[in-house]
CSV table of C-alpha atoms and ligand atoms in Angstrom, one decimal:
chain,number,residue,atom,x,y,z
A,779,UNK,CA,-155.7,3.2,9.9
A,780,UNK,CA,-159.1,4.8,10.5
A,781,UNK,CA,-159.4,3.2,13.8
A,782,UNK,CA,-156.2,4.4,15.0
A,783,UNK,CA,-157.0,7.9,13.9
A,784,UNK,CA,-160.3,7.9,15.6
A,785,UNK,CA,-158.7,6.5,18.7
A,786,UNK,CA,-156.1,9.5,18.7
A,787,UNK,CA,-158.8,12.0,18.0
A,788,UNK,CA,-160.7,10.5,21.1
A,789,UNK,CA,-157.6,10.8,23.1
A,790,UNK,CA,-157.2,14.5,22.1
A,791,UNK,CA,-160.7,15.4,23.0
A,792,UNK,CA,-160.3,13.5,26.3
A,793,UNK,CA,-157.3,15.4,27.0
A,794,UNK,CA,-159.0,18.8,26.5
A,795,UNK,CA,-161.6,17.7,28.7
A,796,UNK,CA,-159.0,17.0,31.4
A,797,UNK,CA,-157.3,20.2,31.3
A,798,UNK,CA,-153.7,18.7,31.5
A,799,UNK,CA,-151.7,20.3,34.4
A,800,UNK,CA,-148.9,21.7,32.2
A,801,UNK,CA,-147.1,23.3,35.3
A,802,UNK,CA,-146.5,19.6,36.4
A,803,UNK,CA,-144.5,18.9,33.5
A,804,UNK,CA,-142.3,21.9,33.7
A,805,UNK,CA,-141.4,21.4,37.4
A,806,UNK,CA,-137.7,21.9,37.9
A,807,UNK,CA,-135.8,18.9,39.4
A,808,UNK,CA,-132.8,19.5,41.2
A,809,UNK,CA,-130.0,17.4,40.1
A,810,UNK,CA,-129.2,14.4,42.4
A,811,UNK,CA,-126.0,15.0,44.6
A,812,UNK,CA,-123.0,12.7,43.5
A,813,UNK,CA,-120.9,12.4,46.2
A,814,UNK,CA,-118.4,10.0,48.1
A,815,UNK,CA,-116.2,9.9,51.0
A,816,UNK,CA,-112.5,9.9,50.7
A,817,UNK,CA,-110.4,9.5,53.8
A,818,UNK,CA,-111.6,12.4,56.0
A,819,UNK,CA,-113.1,14.4,53.0
A,820,UNK,CA,-116.3,14.4,51.1
A,821,UNK,CA,-116.2,14.8,47.3
A,822,UNK,CA,-119.3,16.3,45.7
A,823,UNK,CA,-118.5,15.4,42.1
A,824,UNK,CA,-121.2,17.4,40.2
A,825,UNK,CA,-121.0,20.5,42.2
A,826,UNK,CA,-120.3,22.8,39.4
A,827,UNK,CA,-123.2,21.3,37.5
A,828,UNK,CA,-125.6,21.9,40.4
A,829,UNK,CA,-124.5,25.4,40.6
A,830,UNK,CA,-124.9,26.0,37.0
A,831,UNK,CA,-128.5,24.5,36.8
A,832,UNK,CA,-129.7,26.6,39.7
A,833,UNK,CA,-127.8,29.6,38.3
A,834,UNK,CA,-125.9,30.5,41.5
A,835,UNK,CA,-122.3,31.4,42.0
A,836,UNK,CA,-120.3,28.2,43.0
A,837,UNK,CA,-118.8,30.4,45.6
A,838,UNK,CA,-122.1,31.1,47.2
A,839,UNK,CA,-123.3,27.6,47.2
A,840,UNK,CA,-119.8,26.7,48.7
A,841,UNK,CA,-120.0,29.2,51.4
A,842,UNK,CA,-123.5,28.1,52.6
A,843,UNK,CA,-122.5,24.3,52.6
A,844,UNK,CA,-119.3,24.9,54.4
A,845,UNK,CA,-121.1,26.9,57.2
A,846,UNK,CA,-123.8,24.4,57.3
A,847,UNK,CA,-121.4,21.5,57.7
A,848,UNK,CA,-119.2,23.5,60.0
A,849,UNK,CA,-115.9,22.2,58.2
A,850,UNK,CA,-113.7,23.9,55.8
A,851,UNK,CA,-114.1,23.3,52.0
A,852,UNK,CA,-113.0,24.3,48.5
A,853,UNK,CA,-113.8,23.8,45.0
A,854,UNK,CA,-111.0,21.8,43.1
A,855,UNK,CA,-109.5,22.1,39.5
A,856,UNK,CA,-112.2,19.8,38.1
A,857,UNK,CA,-115.1,21.7,39.6
A,858,UNK,CA,-115.7,19.4,42.5
A,859,UNK,CA,-116.4,20.4,45.9
A,860,UNK,CA,-114.2,19.0,48.5
A,861,UNK,CA,-115.5,19.1,52.1
A,862,UNK,CA,-113.1,18.4,55.0
A,863,UNK,CA,-115.7,16.3,56.8
A,864,UNK,CA,-117.3,12.9,56.3
A,865,UNK,CA,-120.9,13.6,55.0
A,866,UNK,CA,-123.0,10.7,53.7
A,867,UNK,CA,-124.7,11.4,50.3
A,868,UNK,CA,-128.2,11.6,51.7
A,869,UNK,CA,-127.3,14.4,54.3
A,870,UNK,CA,-125.4,16.4,51.5
A,871,UNK,CA,-128.5,16.1,49.3
A,872,UNK,CA,-130.5,17.6,52.2
A,873,UNK,CA,-128.1,20.4,52.7
A,874,UNK,CA,-128.3,21.2,48.9
A,875,UNK,CA,-131.9,20.9,49.0
A,876,UNK,CA,-132.1,23.4,51.8
A,877,UNK,CA,-130.0,25.8,50.0
A,878,UNK,CA,-132.1,25.4,46.9
A,879,UNK,CA,-135.4,26.2,48.9
A,880,UNK,CA,-133.8,29.1,50.7
A,881,UNK,CA,-131.8,30.9,47.8
A,882,UNK,CA,-133.5,29.6,44.5
A,883,UNK,CA,-137.1,28.3,44.7
A,884,UNK,CA,-139.9,30.9,44.1
A,885,UNK,CA,-142.4,30.2,46.8
A,886,UNK,CA,-145.2,31.6,44.7
A,887,UNK,CA,-144.9,29.9,41.6
A,888,UNK,CA,-142.5,27.0,42.5
A,889,UNK,CA,-140.1,27.6,39.8
A,890,UNK,CA,-136.2,28.2,39.9
A,891,UNK,CA,-135.9,31.0,37.5
A,892,UNK,CA,-135.0,33.6,40.0
A,893,UNK,CA,-132.1,35.8,41.0
A,894,UNK,CA,-131.1,37.4,44.4
A,895,UNK,CA,-131.0,41.3,45.0
A,896,UNK,CA,-129.9,43.1,48.0
A,897,UNK,CA,-132.3,45.6,49.3
A,898,UNK,CA,-130.5,47.7,51.9
A,899,UNK,CA,-129.6,44.9,54.5
A,900,UNK,CA,-132.1,42.3,53.4
A,901,UNK,CA,-131.5,39.6,50.5
A,902,UNK,CA,-134.5,39.4,48.4
A,903,UNK,CA,-135.3,36.7,45.9
A,904,UNK,CA,-136.9,37.9,42.8
A,905,UNK,CA,-138.7,35.5,40.4
A,906,UNK,CA,-138.1,36.0,36.7
A,907,UNK,CA,-141.2,33.9,35.9
A,908,UNK,CA,-144.1,35.2,38.0
A,909,UNK,CA,-142.3,38.5,39.3
A,910,UNK,CA,-142.9,37.2,43.1
A,911,UNK,CA,-140.5,38.6,45.6
A,912,UNK,CA,-139.8,37.2,49.0
A,913,UNK,CA,-136.9,37.8,51.6
A,914,UNK,CA,-134.4,35.2,52.0
A,915,UNK,CA,-134.6,34.1,55.6
A,916,UNK,CA,-131.5,32.8,56.8
A,917,UNK,CA,-130.6,31.6,60.4
A,918,UNK,CA,-129.1,34.7,62.2
A,919,UNK,CA,-125.6,34.2,62.9
A,920,UNK,CA,-123.6,35.4,65.8
A,921,UNK,CA,-123.6,39.3,65.7
A,922,UNK,CA,-120.3,40.7,64.5
A,923,UNK,CA,-119.8,42.5,67.6
A,924,UNK,CA,-116.1,41.9,68.1
A,925,UNK,CA,-114.0,44.4,66.3
A,926,UNK,CA,-113.2,42.8,62.8
A,927,UNK,CA,-109.6,42.2,62.7
A,928,UNK,CA,-107.8,41.0,59.5
A,929,UNK,CA,-106.3,37.5,60.0
A,930,UNK,CA,-103.6,36.0,58.2
A,931,UNK,CA,-101.3,32.9,58.6
A,932,UNK,CA,-98.8,33.3,61.7
A,933,UNK,CA,-101.0,35.6,63.7
A,934,UNK,CA,-101.5,34.7,67.2
A,935,UNK,CA,-104.8,35.5,68.8
A,936,UNK,CA,-106.7,34.5,71.8
A,937,UNK,CA,-110.2,33.2,71.4
A,938,UNK,CA,-113.0,31.4,73.3
A,939,UNK,CA,-114.3,28.3,71.8
A,940,UNK,CA,-118.0,28.9,71.0
A,941,UNK,CA,-119.1,25.7,69.5
A,942,UNK,CA,-118.0,22.2,68.3
A,943,UNK,CA,-117.8,21.6,64.6
A,944,UNK,CA,-119.1,18.6,62.9
A,945,UNK,CA,-115.7,17.1,62.7
A,946,UNK,CA,-115.3,17.7,66.5
A,947,UNK,CA,-112.9,20.7,66.4
A,948,UNK,CA,-113.6,23.8,68.6
A,949,UNK,CA,-115.1,26.6,66.5
A,950,UNK,CA,-115.2,30.4,66.9
A,951,UNK,CA,-117.2,32.9,64.7
A,952,UNK,CA,-115.3,36.2,64.8
A,953,UNK,CA,-116.1,39.1,62.4
A,954,UNK,CA,-116.4,37.5,59.0
A,955,UNK,CA,-114.4,34.6,60.1
A,956,UNK,CA,-115.1,30.8,61.0
A,957,UNK,CA,-112.2,29.9,63.1
A,958,UNK,CA,-111.6,25.9,63.8
A,959,UNK,CA,-109.5,25.0,66.8
A,960,UNK,CA,-108.6,21.4,66.9
A,961,UNK,CA,-108.3,19.7,70.3
A,962,UNK,CA,-110.5,22.2,72.3
A,963,UNK,CA,-113.9,22.2,74.1
A,964,UNK,CA,-116.9,24.7,74.2
A,965,UNK,CA,-115.9,27.4,76.5
A,966,UNK,CA,-112.1,26.9,76.5
A,967,UNK,CA,-110.1,30.2,76.4
A,968,UNK,CA,-107.1,29.6,74.3
A,969,UNK,CA,-104.2,31.3,72.4
A,970,UNK,CA,-104.0,30.2,68.8
A,971,UNK,CA,-101.8,30.5,65.8
A,972,UNK,CA,-103.4,31.2,62.4
A,973,UNK,CA,-102.3,28.3,59.7
A,974,UNK,CA,-104.4,29.2,57.1
A,975,UNK,CA,-107.2,31.6,56.0
A,976,UNK,CA,-109.5,30.2,53.0
A,977,UNK,CA,-110.9,32.7,50.5
A,978,UNK,CA,-114.4,32.1,52.3
A,979,UNK,CA,-112.8,33.3,55.5
A,980,UNK,CA,-112.5,29.7,57.1
A,981,UNK,CA,-109.6,29.8,59.2
A,982,UNK,CA,-107.4,26.8,60.3
A,983,UNK,CA,-105.5,27.1,63.6
A,984,UNK,CA,-103.5,25.5,66.2
A,985,UNK,CA,-103.2,26.0,69.9
A,986,UNK,CA,-100.0,27.7,70.8
A,987,UNK,CA,-98.7,25.6,73.9
A,988,UNK,CA,-97.1,27.9,76.6
B,1103,ZN,ZN1,-142.6,32.8,40.8
């Protein structure tokens, strides 16, 4: 027993000499994305768990992912995220990682114990661990110059397709909305009928044939 005791003591002393990097052990690991493709959709099974672990509103993470993917999505009754696009798990992981790095991770101490505050027009990430602050730098969207018009199902409007979504649908950003117009190409000027407006302002439409 003495030998073992000596050995343990030796180990203790050696550890003291080494100055063990405590920070490393505490490093937060973002949970792995568990997703699968079902038909034309992608299901992120542990969506709510991820939002919970990084202490962010599921709706905020949803909004970011939907914008990133360029397709509508929603949170189902079991707390899973359903995205109306086919995204392989690896890509979805990258998108969740990007969100984590932008909206959660403190760039000074590398910890996720942060919260967001709004300072006039800038979103600021405040670290609860070290007190560090940094602005959240998000890719600039299209300016909301077109007068905001509240959209609801049944509305018929005219739009110019600005972009093509991941799924291949035409896409228009207008005011707070991202409007999807199937069967159109970039630059098309079309009359559309609103079919559905989601809580996150994603709008499904159909072209009105004249
Ligand atoms: Zn920090």
